[in-house]
Coordinates of C-alpha atoms in Angstrom, one line a residue:
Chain A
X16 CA 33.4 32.5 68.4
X17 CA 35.3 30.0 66.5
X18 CA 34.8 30.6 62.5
X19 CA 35.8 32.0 59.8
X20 CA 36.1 35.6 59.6
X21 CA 36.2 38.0 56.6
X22 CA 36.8 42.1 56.4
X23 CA 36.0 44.0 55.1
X24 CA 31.6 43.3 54.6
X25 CA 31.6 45.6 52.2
X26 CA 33.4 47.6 49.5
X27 CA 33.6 49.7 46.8
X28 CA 36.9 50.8 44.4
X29 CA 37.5 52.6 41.0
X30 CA 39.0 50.8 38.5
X31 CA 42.6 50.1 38.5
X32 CA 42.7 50.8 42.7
X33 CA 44.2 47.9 44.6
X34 CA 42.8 46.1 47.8
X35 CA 43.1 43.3 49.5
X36 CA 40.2 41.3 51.3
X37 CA 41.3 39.3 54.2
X38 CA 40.4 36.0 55.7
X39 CA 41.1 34.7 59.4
X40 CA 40.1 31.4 60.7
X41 CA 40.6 29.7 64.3
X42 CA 40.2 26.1 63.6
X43 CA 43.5 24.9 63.0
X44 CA 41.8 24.0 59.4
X45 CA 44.9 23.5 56.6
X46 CA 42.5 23.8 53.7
X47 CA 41.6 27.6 52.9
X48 CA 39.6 28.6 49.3
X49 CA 38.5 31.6 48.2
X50 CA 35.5 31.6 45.9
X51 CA 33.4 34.3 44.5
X52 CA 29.8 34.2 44.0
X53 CA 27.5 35.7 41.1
X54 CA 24.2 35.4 39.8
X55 CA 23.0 32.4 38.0
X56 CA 27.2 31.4 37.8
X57 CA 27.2 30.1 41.3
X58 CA 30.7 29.8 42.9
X59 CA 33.6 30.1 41.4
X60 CA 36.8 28.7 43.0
X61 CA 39.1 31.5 42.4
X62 CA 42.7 29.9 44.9
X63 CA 42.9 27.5 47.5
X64 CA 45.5 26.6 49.8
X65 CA 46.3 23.2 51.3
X66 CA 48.1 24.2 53.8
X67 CA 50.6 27.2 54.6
X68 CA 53.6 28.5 51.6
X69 CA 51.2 26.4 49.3
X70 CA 48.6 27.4 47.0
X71 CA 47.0 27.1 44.4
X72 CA 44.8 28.4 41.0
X73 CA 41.4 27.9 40.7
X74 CA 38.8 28.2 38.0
X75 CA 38.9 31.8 37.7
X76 CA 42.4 33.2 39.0
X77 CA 43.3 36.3 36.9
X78 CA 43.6 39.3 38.6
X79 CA 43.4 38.0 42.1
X80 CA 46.7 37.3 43.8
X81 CA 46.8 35.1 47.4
X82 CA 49.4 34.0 49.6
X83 CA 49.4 32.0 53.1
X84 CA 52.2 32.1 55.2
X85 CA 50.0 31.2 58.4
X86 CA 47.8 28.5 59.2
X87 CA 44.9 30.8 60.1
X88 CA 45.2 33.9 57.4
X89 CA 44.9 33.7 53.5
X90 CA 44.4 37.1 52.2
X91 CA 43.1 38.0 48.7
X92 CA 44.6 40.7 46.6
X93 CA 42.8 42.2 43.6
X94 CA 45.7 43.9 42.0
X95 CA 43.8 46.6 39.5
X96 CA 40.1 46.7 39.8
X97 CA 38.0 46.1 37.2
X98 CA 34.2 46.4 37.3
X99 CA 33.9 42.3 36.4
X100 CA 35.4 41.6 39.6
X101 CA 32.2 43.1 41.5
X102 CA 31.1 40.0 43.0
X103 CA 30.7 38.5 46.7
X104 CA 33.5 37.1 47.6
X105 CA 33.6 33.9 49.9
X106 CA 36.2 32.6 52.2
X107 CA 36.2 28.9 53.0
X108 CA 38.3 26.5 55.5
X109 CA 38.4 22.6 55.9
X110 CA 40.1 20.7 58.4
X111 CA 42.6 18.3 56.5
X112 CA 44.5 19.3 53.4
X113 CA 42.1 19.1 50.8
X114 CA 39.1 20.8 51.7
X115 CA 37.2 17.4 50.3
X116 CA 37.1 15.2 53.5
X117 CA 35.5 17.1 56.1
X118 CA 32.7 20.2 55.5
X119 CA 33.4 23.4 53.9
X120 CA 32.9 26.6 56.6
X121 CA 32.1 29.5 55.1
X122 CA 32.7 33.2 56.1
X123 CA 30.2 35.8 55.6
X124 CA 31.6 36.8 52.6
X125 CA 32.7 40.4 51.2
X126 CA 30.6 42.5 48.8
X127 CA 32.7 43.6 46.1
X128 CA 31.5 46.7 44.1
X129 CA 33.8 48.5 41.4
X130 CA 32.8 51.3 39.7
Chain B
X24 CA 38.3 20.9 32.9
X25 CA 35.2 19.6 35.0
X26 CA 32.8 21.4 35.2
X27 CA 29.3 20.9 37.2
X28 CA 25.3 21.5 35.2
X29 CA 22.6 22.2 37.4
X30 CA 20.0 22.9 35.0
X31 CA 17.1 23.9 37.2
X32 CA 17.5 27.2 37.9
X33 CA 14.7 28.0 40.1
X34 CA 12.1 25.5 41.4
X35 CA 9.0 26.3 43.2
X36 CA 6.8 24.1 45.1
X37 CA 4.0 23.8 47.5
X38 CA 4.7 21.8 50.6
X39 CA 4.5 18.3 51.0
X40 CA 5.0 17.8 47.5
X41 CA 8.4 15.6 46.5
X42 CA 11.6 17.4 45.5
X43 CA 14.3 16.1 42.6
X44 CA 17.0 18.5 42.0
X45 CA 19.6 17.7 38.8
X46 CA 23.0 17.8 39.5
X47 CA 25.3 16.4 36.2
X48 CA 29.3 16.7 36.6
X49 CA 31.5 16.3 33.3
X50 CA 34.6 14.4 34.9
X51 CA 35.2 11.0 33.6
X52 CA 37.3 9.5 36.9
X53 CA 36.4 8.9 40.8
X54 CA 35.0 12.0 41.7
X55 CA 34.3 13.3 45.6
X56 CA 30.0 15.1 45.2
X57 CA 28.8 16.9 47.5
X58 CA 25.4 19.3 48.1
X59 CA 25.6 22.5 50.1
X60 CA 22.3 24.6 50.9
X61 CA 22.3 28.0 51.7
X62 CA 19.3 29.2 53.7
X63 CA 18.5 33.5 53.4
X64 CA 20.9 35.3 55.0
X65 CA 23.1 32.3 56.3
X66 CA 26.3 30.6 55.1
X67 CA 26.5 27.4 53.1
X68 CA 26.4 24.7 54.9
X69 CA 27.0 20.8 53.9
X70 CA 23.9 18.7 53.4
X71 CA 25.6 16.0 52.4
X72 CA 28.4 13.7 50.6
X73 CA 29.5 11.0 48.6
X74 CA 33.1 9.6 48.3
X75 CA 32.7 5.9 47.8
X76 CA 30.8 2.8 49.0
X77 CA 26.3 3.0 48.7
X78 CA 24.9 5.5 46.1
X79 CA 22.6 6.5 47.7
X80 CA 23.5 8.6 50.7
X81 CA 21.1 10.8 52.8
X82 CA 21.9 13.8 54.6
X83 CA 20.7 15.9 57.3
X84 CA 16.7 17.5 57.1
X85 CA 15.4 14.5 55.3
X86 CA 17.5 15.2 52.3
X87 CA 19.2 12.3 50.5
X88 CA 21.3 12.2 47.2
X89 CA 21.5 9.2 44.4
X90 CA 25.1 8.8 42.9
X91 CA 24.5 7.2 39.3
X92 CA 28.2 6.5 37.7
X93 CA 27.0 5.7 34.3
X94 CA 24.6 9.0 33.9
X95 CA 27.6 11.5 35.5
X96 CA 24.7 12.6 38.0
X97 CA 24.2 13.1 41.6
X98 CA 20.7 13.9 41.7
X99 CA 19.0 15.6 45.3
X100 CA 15.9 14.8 46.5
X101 CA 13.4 15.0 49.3
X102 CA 9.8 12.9 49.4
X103 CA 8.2 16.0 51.0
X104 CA 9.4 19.0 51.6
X105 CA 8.9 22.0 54.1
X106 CA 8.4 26.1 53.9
X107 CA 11.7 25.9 56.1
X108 CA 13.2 23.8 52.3
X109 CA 13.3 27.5 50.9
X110 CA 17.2 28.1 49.9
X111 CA 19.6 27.8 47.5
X112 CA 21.2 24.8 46.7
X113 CA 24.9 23.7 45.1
X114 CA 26.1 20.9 44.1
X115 CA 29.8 20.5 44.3
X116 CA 32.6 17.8 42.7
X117 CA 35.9 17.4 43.1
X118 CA 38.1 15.1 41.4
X119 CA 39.7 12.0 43.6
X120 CA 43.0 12.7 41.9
X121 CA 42.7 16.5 42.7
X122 CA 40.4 16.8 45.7
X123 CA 41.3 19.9 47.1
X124 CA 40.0 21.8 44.0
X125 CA 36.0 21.6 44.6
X126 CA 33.7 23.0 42.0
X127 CA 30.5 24.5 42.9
X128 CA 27.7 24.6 40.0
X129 CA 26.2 27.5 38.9
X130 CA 22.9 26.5 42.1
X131 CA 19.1 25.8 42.5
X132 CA 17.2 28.1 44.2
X133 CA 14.2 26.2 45.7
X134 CA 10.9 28.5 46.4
X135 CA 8.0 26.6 48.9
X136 CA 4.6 27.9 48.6
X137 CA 3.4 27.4 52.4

């Protein structure tokens, strides 16, 4: 099915481990965001792409590293975990470059736990 | 920076009854709005959008949104709404200048006594 498509669902590091959450989507879509969610804070754009070799900072992008040299993948790297970065972690993809034009799809996101 | 206030954290209310939920954005230029719902255990999805032309602009499930320039505010609302209303909501701006960085608020979430 066409989507967006996040791995792992779940996770859980120690501090100061590295991973790196992946996002794959088959719609041709340029636009690609990455956007972590936590109670009563909402989203939280962390990096966005417009397209691929370009990206971009969000509202929140310490400690997260991203990269898009495809269309369809933009991974997200958490470099050294820290417990503020448990969170669920969304992927999002847009057709057109700015993700403002056309509807945000969202993947089912990644539960983030670091103890 | 722009940020986006929704100040009602959690609304309840029994069905039929009329919905108004607050959405104020701090960015002083053209702005793109937008409301996303997500229903339990599904993704967010778009309800709907403004980018420029009539204020007031309606959206899918009876939903429609008010865009009032001189009060920074994008205000949701529904005359009656449904069990099936039960979600959480998010209102989202981007700046025309920068669209492709869209800031969620902190969300709604929207309890119907059946």
């Amino acid at each position: 099915n066409a989507g967006v498509t996040q791995t792992p669902k779940f996770q859980v590091l120690k501090t100061g481990q590295s991973m790196t959450l992946q996002c794959a989507q088959d719609m041709n879509h340029e636009y690609m965001s990455w956007y972590r969610q936590d109670p009563g804070m909402g989203l939280r754009l962390i990096h966005y792409s417009v397209g691929a070799g370009i990206t971009d900072q969000g509202e929140v992008p310490n400690g997260y590293n991203v990269s898009r040299s495809t269309t369809e993948d933009f991974p997200l790297r958490l470099l050294s975990a820290a417990p503020s970065q448990t969170s669920v972690y969304f992927c999002a993809s847009s057709y057109g470059g700015t993700g403002a034009y056309s509807p945000l799809h969202f993947g089912n996101g990644t539960r983030l736990t670091v103890t | 920076a722009q940020s986006v206030s929704q100040h009602n954290h959690h609304v309840i209310l029994s069905e039929a009854a009329s919905l108004e939920l607050g959405c104020n954005y701090s960015y002083g230029g053209t702005v793109n709005l937008f409301w996303y719902v997500q229903y339990p255990g599904q993704h967010l999805q778009l309800l709907l959008k403004y980018f420029s032309g009539d204020p007031l602009v309606k959206g899918i499930k009876g939903f429609e949104a008010e865009f009032i320039k001189s009060k920074f505010s994008f205000n949701l609302r529904k005359p009656s709404v449904q069990w099936s209303d039960t979600a959480e909501y998010f209102c989202a701006v981007s700046q025309y200048s920068s669209a492709s960085k869209i800031i969620f608020g902190s969300g709604t979430r929207l309890s119907i006594r059946p």
